[in-house]
Short mmCIF file of C-alpha atoms in Angstrom, two decimals:
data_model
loop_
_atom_site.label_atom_id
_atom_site.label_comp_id
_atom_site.label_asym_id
_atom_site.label_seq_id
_atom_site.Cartn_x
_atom_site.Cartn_y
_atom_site.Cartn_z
CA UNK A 1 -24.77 42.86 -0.77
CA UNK A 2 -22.49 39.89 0.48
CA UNK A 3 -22.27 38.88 -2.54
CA UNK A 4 -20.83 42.05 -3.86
CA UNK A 5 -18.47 41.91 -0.80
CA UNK A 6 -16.78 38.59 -0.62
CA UNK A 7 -13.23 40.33 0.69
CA UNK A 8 -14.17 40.51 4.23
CA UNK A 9 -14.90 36.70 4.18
CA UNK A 10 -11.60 35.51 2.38
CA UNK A 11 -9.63 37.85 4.62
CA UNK A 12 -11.09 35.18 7.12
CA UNK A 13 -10.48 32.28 5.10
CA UNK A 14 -6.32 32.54 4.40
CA UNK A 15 -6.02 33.43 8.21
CA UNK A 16 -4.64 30.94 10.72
CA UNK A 17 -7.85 29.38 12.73
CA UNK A 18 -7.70 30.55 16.14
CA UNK A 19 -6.58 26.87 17.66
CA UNK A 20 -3.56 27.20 15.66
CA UNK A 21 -0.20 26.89 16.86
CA UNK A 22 1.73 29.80 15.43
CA UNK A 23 5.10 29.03 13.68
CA UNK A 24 8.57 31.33 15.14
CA UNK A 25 9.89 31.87 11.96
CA UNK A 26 12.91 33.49 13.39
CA UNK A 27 13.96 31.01 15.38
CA UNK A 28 14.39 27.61 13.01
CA UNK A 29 17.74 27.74 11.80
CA UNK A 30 20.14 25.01 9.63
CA UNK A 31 22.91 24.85 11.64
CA UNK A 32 25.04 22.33 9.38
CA UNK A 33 24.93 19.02 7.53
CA UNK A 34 27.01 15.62 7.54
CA UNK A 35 27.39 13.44 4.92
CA UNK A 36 26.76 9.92 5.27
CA UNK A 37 26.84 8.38 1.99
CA UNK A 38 27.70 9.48 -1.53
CA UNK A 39 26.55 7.50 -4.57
CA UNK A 40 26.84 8.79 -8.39
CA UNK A 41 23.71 10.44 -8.67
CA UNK A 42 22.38 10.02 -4.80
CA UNK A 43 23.76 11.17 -1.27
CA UNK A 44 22.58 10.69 2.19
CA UNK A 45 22.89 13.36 4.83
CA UNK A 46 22.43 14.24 8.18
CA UNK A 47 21.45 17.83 8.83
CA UNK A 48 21.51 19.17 12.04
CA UNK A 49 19.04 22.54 12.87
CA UNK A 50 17.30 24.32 15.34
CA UNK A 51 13.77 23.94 16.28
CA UNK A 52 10.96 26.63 17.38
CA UNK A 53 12.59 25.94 21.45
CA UNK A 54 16.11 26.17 20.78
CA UNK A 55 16.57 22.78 20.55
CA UNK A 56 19.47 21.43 18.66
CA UNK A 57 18.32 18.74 15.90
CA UNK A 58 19.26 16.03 13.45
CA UNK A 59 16.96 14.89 10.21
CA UNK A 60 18.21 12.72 7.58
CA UNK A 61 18.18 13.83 4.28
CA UNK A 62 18.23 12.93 0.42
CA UNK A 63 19.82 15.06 -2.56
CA UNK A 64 20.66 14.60 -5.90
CA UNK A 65 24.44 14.80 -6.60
CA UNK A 66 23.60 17.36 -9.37
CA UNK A 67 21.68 19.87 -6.69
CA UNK A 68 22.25 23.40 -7.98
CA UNK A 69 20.92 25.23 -5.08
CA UNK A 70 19.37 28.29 -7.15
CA UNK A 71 17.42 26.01 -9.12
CA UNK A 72 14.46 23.56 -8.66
CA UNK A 73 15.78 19.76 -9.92
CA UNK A 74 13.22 18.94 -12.53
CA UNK A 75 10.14 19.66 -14.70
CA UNK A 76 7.60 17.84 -15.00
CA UNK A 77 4.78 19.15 -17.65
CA UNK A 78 0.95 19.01 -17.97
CA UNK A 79 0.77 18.93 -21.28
CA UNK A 80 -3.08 18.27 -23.10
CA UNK A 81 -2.57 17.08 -26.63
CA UNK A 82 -5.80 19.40 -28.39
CA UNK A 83 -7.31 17.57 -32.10
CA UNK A 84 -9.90 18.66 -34.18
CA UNK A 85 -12.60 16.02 -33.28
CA UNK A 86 -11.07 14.26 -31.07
CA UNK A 87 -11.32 14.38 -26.84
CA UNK A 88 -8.48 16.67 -25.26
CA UNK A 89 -6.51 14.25 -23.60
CA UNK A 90 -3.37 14.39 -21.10
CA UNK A 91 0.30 12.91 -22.17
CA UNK A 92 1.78 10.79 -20.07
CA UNK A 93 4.95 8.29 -20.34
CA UNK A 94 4.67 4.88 -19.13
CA UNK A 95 8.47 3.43 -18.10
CA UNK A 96 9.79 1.02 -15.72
CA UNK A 97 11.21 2.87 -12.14
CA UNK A 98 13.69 0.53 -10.87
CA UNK A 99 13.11 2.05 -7.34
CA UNK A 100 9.76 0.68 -7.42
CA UNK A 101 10.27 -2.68 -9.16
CA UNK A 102 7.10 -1.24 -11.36
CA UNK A 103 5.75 0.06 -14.51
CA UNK A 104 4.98 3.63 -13.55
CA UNK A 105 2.61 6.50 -15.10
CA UNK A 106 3.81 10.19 -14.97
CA UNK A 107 3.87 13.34 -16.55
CA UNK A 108 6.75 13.66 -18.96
CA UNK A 109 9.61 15.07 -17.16
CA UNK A 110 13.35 15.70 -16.52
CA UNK A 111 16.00 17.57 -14.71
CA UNK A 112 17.22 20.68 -15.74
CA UNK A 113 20.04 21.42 -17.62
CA UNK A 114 22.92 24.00 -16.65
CA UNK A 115 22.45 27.24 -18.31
CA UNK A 116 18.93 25.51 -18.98
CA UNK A 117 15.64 27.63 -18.87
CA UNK A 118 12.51 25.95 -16.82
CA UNK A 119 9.95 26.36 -20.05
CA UNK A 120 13.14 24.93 -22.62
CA UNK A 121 13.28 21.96 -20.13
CA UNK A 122 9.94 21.28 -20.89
CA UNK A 123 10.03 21.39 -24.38
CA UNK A 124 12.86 19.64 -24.61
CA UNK A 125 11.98 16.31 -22.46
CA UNK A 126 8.58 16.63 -24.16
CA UNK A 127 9.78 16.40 -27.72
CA UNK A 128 12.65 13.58 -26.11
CA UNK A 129 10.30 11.23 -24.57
CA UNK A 130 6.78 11.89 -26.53
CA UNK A 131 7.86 13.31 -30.01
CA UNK A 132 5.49 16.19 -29.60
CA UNK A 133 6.57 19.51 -30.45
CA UNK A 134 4.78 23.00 -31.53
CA UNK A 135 3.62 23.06 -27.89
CA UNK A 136 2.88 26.44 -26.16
CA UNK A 137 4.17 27.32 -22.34
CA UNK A 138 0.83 28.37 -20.53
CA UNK A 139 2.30 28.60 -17.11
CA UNK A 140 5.30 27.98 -14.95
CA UNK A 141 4.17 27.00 -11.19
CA UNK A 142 6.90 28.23 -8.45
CA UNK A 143 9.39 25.75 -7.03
CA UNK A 144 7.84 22.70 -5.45
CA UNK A 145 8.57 20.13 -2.95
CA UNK A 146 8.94 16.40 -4.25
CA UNK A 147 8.89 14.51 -1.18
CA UNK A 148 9.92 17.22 1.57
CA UNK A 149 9.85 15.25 4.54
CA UNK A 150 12.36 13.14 2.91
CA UNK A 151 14.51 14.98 0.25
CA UNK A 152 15.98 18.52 -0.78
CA UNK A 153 14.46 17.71 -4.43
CA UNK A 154 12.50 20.62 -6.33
CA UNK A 155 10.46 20.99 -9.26
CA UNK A 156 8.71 23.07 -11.47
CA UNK A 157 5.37 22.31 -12.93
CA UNK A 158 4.98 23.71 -16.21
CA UNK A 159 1.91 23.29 -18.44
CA UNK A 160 1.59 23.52 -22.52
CA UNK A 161 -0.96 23.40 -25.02
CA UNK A 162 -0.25 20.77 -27.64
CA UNK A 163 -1.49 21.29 -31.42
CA UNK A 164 -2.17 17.85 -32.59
CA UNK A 165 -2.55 18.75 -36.15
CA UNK A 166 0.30 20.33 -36.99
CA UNK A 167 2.29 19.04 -39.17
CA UNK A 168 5.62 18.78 -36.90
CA UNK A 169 3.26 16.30 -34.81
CA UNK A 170 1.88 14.38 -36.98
CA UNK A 171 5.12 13.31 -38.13
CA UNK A 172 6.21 13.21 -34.23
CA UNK A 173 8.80 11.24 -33.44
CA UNK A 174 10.78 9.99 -29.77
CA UNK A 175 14.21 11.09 -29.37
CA UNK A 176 14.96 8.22 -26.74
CA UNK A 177 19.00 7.44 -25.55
CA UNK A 178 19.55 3.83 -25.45
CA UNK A 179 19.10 3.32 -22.13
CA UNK A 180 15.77 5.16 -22.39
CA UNK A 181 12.45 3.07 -23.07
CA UNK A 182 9.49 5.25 -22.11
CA UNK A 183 5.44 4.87 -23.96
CA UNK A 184 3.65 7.48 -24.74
CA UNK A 185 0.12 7.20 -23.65
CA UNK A 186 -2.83 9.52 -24.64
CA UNK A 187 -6.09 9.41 -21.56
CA UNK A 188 -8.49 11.68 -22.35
CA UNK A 189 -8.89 14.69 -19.86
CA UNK A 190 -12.71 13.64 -19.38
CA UNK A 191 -12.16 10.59 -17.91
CA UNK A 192 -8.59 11.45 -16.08
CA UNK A 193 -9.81 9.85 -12.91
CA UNK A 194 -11.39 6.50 -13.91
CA UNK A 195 -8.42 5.55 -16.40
CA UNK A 196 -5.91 6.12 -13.70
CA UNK A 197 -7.91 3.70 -11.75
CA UNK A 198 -8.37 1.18 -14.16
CA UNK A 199 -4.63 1.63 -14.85
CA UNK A 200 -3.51 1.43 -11.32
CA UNK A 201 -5.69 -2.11 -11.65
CA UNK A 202 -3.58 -3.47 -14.13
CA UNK A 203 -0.52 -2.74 -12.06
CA UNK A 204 0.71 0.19 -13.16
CA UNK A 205 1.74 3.15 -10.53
CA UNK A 206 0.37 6.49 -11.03
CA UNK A 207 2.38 9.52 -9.78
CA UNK A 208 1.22 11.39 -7.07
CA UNK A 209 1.13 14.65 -9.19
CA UNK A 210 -0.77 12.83 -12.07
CA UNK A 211 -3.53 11.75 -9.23
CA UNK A 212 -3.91 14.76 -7.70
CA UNK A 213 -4.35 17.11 -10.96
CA UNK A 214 -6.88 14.30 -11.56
CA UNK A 215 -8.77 14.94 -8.60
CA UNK A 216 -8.43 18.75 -8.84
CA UNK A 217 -10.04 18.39 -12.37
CA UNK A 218 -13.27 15.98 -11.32
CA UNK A 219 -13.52 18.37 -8.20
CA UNK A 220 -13.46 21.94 -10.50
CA UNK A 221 -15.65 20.61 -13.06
CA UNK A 222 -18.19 19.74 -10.29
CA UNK A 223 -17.69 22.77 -8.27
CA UNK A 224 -18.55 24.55 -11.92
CA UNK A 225 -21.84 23.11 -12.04
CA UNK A 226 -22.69 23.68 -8.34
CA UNK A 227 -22.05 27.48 -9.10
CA UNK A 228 -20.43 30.22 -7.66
CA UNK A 229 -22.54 31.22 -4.91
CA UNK A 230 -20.48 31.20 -1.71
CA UNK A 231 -22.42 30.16 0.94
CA UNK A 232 -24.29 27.26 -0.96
CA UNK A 233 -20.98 26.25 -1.93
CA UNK A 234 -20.12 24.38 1.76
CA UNK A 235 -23.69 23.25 1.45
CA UNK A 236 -23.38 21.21 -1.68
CA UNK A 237 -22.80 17.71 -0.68
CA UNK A 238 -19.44 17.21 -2.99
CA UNK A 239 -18.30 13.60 -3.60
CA UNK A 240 -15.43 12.48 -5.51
CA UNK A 241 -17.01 9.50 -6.72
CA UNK A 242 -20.08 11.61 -7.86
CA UNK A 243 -17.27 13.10 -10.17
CA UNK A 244 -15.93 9.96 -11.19
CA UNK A 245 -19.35 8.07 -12.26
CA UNK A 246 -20.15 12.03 -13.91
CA UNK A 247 -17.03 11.31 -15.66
CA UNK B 1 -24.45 11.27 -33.91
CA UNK B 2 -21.32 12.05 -32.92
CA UNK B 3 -22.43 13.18 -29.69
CA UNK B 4 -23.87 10.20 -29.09
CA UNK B 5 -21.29 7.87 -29.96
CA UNK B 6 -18.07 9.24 -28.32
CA UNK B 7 -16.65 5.30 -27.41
CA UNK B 8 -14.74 5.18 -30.74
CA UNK B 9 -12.99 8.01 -30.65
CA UNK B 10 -12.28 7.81 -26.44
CA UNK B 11 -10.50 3.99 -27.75
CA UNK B 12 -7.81 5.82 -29.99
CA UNK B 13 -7.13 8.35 -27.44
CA UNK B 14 -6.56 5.33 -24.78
CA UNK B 15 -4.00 3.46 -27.27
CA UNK B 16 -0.64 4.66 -27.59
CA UNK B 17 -0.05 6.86 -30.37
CA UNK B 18 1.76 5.09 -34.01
CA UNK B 19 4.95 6.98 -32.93
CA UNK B 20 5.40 5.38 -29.70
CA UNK B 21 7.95 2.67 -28.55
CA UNK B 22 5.99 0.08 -27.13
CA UNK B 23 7.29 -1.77 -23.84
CA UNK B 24 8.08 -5.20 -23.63
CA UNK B 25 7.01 -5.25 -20.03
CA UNK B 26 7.70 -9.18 -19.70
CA UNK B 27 11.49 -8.33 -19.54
CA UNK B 28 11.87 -5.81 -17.35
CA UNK B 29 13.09 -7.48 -14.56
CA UNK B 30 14.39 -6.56 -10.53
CA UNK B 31 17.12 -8.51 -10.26
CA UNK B 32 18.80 -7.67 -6.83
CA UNK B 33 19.80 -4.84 -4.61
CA UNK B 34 22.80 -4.23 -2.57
CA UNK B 35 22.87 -1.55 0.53
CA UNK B 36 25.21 1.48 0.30
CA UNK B 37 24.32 3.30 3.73
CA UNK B 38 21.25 3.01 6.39
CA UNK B 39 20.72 6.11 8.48
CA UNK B 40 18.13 5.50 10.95
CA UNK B 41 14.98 6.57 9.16
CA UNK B 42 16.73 6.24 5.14
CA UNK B 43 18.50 3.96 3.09
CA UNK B 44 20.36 4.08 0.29
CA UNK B 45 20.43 1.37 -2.43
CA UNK B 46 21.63 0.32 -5.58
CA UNK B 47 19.32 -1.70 -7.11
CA UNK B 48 20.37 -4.09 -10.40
CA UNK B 49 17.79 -4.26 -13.21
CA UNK B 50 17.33 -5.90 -16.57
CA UNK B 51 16.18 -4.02 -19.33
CA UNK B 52 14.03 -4.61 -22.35
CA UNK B 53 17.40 -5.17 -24.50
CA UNK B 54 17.74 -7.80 -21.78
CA UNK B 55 20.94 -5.50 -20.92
CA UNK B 56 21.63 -5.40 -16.92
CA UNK B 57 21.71 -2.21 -15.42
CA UNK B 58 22.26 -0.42 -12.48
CA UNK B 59 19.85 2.57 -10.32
CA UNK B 60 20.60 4.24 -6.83
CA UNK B 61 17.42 3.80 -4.85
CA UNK B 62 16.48 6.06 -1.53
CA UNK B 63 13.97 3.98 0.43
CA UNK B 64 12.15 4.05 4.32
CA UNK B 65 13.71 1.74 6.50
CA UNK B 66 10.30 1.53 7.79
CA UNK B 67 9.07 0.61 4.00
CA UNK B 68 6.37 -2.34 4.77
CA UNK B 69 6.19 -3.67 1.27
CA UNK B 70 2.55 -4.25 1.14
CA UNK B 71 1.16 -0.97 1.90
CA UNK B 72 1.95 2.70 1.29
CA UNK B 73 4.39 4.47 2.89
CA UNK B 74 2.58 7.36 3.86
CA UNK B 75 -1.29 8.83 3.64
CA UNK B 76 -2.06 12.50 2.30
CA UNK B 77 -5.53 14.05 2.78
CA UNK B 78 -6.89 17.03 0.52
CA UNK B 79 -9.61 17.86 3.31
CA UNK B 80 -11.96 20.42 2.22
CA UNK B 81 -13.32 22.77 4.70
CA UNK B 82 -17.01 23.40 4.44
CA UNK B 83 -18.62 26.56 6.58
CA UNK B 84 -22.26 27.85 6.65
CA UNK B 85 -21.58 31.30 5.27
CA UNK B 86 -18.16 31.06 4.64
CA UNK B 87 -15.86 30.03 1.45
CA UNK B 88 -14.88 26.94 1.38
CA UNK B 89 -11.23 26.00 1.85
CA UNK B 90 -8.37 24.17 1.71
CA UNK B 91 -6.80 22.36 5.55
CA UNK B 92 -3.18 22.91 4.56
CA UNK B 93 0.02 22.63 6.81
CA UNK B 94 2.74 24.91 7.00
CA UNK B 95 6.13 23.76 8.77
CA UNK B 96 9.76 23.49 8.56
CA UNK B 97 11.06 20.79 6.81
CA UNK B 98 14.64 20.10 7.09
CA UNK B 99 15.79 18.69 4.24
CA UNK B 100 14.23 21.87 2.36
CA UNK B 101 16.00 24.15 5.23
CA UNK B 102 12.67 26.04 4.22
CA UNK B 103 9.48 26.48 5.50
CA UNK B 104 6.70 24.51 2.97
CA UNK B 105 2.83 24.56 2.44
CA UNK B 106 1.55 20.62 2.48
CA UNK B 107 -1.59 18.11 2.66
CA UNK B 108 -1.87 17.07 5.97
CA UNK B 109 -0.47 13.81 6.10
CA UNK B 110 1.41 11.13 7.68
CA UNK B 111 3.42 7.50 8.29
CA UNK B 112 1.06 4.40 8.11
CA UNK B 113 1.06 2.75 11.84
CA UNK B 114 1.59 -0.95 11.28
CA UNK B 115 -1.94 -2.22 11.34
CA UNK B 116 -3.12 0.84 10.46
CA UNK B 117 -6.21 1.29 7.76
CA UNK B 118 -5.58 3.88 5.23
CA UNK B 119 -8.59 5.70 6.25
CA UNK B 120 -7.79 5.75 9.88
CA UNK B 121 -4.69 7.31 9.04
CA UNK B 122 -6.08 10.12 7.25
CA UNK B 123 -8.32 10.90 10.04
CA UNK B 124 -5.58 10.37 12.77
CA UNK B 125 -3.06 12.87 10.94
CA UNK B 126 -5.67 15.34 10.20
CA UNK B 127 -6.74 15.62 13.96
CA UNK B 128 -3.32 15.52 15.40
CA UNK B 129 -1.71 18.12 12.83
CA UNK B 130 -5.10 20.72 12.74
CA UNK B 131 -7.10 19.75 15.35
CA UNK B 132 -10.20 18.84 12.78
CA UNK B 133 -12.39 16.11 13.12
CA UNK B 134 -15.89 15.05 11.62
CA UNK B 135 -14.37 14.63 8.45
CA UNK B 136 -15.94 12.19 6.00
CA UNK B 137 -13.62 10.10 3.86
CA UNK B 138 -14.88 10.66 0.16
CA UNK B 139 -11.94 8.91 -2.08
CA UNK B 140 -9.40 7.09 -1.11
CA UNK B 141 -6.79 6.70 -4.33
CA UNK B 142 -4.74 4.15 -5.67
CA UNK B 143 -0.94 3.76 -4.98
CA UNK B 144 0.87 6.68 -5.69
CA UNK B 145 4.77 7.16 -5.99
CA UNK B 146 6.19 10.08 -4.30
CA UNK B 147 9.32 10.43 -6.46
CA UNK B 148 9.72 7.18 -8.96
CA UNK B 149 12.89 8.11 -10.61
CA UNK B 150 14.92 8.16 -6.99
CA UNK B 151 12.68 6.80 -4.22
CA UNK B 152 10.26 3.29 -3.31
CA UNK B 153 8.35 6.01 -1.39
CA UNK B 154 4.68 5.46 -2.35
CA UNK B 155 1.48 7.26 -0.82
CA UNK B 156 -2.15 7.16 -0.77
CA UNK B 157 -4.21 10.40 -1.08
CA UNK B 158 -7.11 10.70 0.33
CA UNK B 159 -9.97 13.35 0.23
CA UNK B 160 -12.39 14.18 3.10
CA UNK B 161 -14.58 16.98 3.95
CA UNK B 162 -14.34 18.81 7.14
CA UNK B 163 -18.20 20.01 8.96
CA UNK B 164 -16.17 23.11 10.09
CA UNK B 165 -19.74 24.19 11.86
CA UNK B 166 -19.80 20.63 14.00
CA UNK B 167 -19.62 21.04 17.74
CA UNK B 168 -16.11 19.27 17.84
CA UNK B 169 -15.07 21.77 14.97
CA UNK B 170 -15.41 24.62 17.15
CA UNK B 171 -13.56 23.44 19.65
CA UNK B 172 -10.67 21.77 17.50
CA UNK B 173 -6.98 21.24 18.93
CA UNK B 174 -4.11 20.29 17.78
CA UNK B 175 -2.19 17.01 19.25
CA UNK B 176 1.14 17.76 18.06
CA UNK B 177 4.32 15.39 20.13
CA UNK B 178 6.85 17.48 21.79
CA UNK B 179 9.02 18.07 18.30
CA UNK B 180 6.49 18.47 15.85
CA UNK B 181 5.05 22.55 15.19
CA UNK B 182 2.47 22.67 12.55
CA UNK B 183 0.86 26.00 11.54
CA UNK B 184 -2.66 25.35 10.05
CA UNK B 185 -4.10 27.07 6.93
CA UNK B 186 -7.14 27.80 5.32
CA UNK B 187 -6.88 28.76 2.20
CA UNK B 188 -10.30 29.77 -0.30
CA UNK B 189 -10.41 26.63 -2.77
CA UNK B 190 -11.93 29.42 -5.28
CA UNK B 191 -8.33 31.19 -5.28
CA UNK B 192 -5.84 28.61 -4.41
CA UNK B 193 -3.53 28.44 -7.45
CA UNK B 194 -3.12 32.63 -6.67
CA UNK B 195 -2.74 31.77 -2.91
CA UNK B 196 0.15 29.62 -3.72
CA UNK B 197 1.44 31.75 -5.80
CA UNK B 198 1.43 34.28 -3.23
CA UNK B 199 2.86 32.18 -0.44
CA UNK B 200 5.40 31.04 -2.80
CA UNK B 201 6.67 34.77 -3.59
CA UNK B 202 6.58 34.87 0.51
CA UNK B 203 9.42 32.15 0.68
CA UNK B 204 7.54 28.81 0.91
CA UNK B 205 8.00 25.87 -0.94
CA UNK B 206 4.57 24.18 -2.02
CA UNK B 207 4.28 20.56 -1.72
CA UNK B 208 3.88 19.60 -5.77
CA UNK B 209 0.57 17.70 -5.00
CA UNK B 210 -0.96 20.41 -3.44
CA UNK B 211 0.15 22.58 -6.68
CA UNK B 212 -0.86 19.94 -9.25
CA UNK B 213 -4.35 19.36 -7.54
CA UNK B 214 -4.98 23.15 -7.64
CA UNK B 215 -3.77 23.19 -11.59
CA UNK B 216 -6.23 20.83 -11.66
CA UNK B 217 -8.80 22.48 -9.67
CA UNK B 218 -8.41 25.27 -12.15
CA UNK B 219 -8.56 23.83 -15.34
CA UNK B 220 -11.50 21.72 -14.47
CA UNK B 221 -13.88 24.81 -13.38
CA UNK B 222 -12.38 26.54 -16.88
CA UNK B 223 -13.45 23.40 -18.90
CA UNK B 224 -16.76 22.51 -17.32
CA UNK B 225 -17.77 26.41 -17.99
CA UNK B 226 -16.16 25.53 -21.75
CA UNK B 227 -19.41 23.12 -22.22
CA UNK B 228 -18.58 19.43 -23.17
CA UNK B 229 -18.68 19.40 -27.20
CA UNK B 230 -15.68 16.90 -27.64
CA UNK B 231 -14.78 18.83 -31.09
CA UNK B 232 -15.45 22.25 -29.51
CA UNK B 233 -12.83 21.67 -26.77
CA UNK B 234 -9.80 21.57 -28.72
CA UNK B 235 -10.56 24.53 -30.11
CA UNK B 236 -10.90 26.26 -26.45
CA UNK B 237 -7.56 28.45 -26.43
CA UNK B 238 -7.61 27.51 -22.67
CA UNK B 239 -4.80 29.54 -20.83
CA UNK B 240 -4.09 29.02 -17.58
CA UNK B 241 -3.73 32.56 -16.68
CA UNK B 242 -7.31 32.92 -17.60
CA UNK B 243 -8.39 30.74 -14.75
CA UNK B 244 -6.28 32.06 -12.22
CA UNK B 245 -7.20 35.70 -12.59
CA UNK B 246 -10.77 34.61 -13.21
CA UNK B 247 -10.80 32.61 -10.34
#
């Protein structure tokens, strides 16, 4: 029978534990903003708002100059190149990020256009910076944070299916500008976890979105074998690096 | 055979494919910075760069004026909360975040103290923003970057797992300072990518790591039921949308 009646227990679950402080909504407010600094593409802020008390507040803050408020920033896209006998594995771009003084690993990505749709984004940057095209749009998250303790920058996650057969991608080819020098890199979606690792060795720096799909991926393909029976589930011993030596 | 030879065809997927530009990382080179504005907590830069043309260029940089170059800036934990009896979920955080002006769903996480281990500020944050403790550390990652096309901002994420039946479980509080108000979460790891979704149509922004790990999460319980025949799993027309409403 609790099996057959799992609602009860996830009613539970997405509740607030009892110890919890409970948020006043209502009562946080932005109350204005100053600018401090304004670069071409950057600006610094000081917003001022209202906490939970009343309390008057400042927080500084980091936007693009090309914010357009009813839209997220950027895409970024999962995309898992699929070949006849070949292992699915994950595109990503490899590109030096002046703000980190480092070769960097991410998902291919970009900032929206005006008049731009999320899912043509996608496409678009994906064909720019990896050459692959005849990709298909699985899913469109909802608007993300980037760094929210930090910035007003949004982004969608978007994730396609790419036919590596076809003939369009067999003949692929980058569509870079000349200030644009990004590698394409196939990793196999087995093995996600390990070659970020072994690329983080050699110096490279793996995005934060890139690491944690990673984990999310050795963690549901473990959670698969341990089953779907609920209250073994907290039981099983789950560690990550179980999942990474699995592979 | 082929099943038992898979390194071969795991090489080509590691390589770059023909198409791509390959990086002459030896000339990519930082070659000085110059300070626009320092706010108390944020900087803005403009950093000078040579490119693999050899052509000098320019990039606006956000940084922490608290950046300590050789660690991460900050620590996230994806703590997992396991319960005799209970689904297990997700320890997420739900607050205001200014820079937003929007209320957002986030890993616990935090600042690294000066002197601070990684570890011991996963375990710090995670008791003063939910009040959990007798949390084992499972994975600590490699550097991550937070936002590499605007920000140095790097972070470290870090998975535990929370004995939510442990004495000091039960009795859990939070140790939030005077200006900090933190709402804790549990949310079923069996439905989070819906959960977001929901909370997202409810007006909060999701942190993009907590949305990429449960992407992730979802795809790897979708391909671990899928089997692991390396030429079968191209062939899966895996869709997303599948493993949300399946999940």
């Amino acid at each position: 029978m609790f099996l057959n009646t799992p609602t009860p227990v996830q009613k539970i679950c997405a509740e607030q534990p009892a110890h919890s402080m409970v948020l006043n909504t209502e009562k946080f407010k932005h109350l204005g903003e100053e600018e401090v600094a304004k670069g071409k593409w950057l600006k610094l802020s000081k917003y001022m708002y209202q906490d939970q008390t009343g309390a008057k507040r400042e927080w500084e803050v980091v936007g693009r100059c090309t914010k357009n408020s009813e839209k997220p920033d950027c895409v970024s896209t999962i995309a898992l190149l699929h070949r006849l006998l070949k292992y699915d594995c994950m595109i990503l771009v490899k590109q030096y990020r002046p703000p980190l003084k480092a070769f960097t690993l991410e998902l291919p990505a970009g900032l929206i256009d005006l008049e731009e749709k999320v899912e043509d984004t996608a496409l678009r940057e994906l064909k720019e910076e990896t050459g692959y095209t005849s990709a298909v749009v699985k899913h469109v998250s909802s608007v993300t944070a980037l760094d929210p303790g930090l910035s007003s920058c949004t982004m969608k996650i978007v994730t396609v299916g790419v036919d590596g057969d076809s003939k369009e991608n067999q003949h692929a080819m980058q569509n870079l500008t000349s200030d644009e020098f990004i590698e394409v890199l196939h990793v196999p979606v087995d093995q996600l976890l390990k070659r970020l690792n072994d690329y983080s060795e050699q110096g490279l720096i793996i995005d934060s979105r890139v690491y944690s799909f990673a984990i999310g991926l050795a963690m549901g393909k473990k959670m698969a074998h341990a089953g779907d029976i609920p209250h073994l589930q907290g039981q099983e011993t789950f560690t990550l690096k179980e999942a990474i030596l699995d592979g």
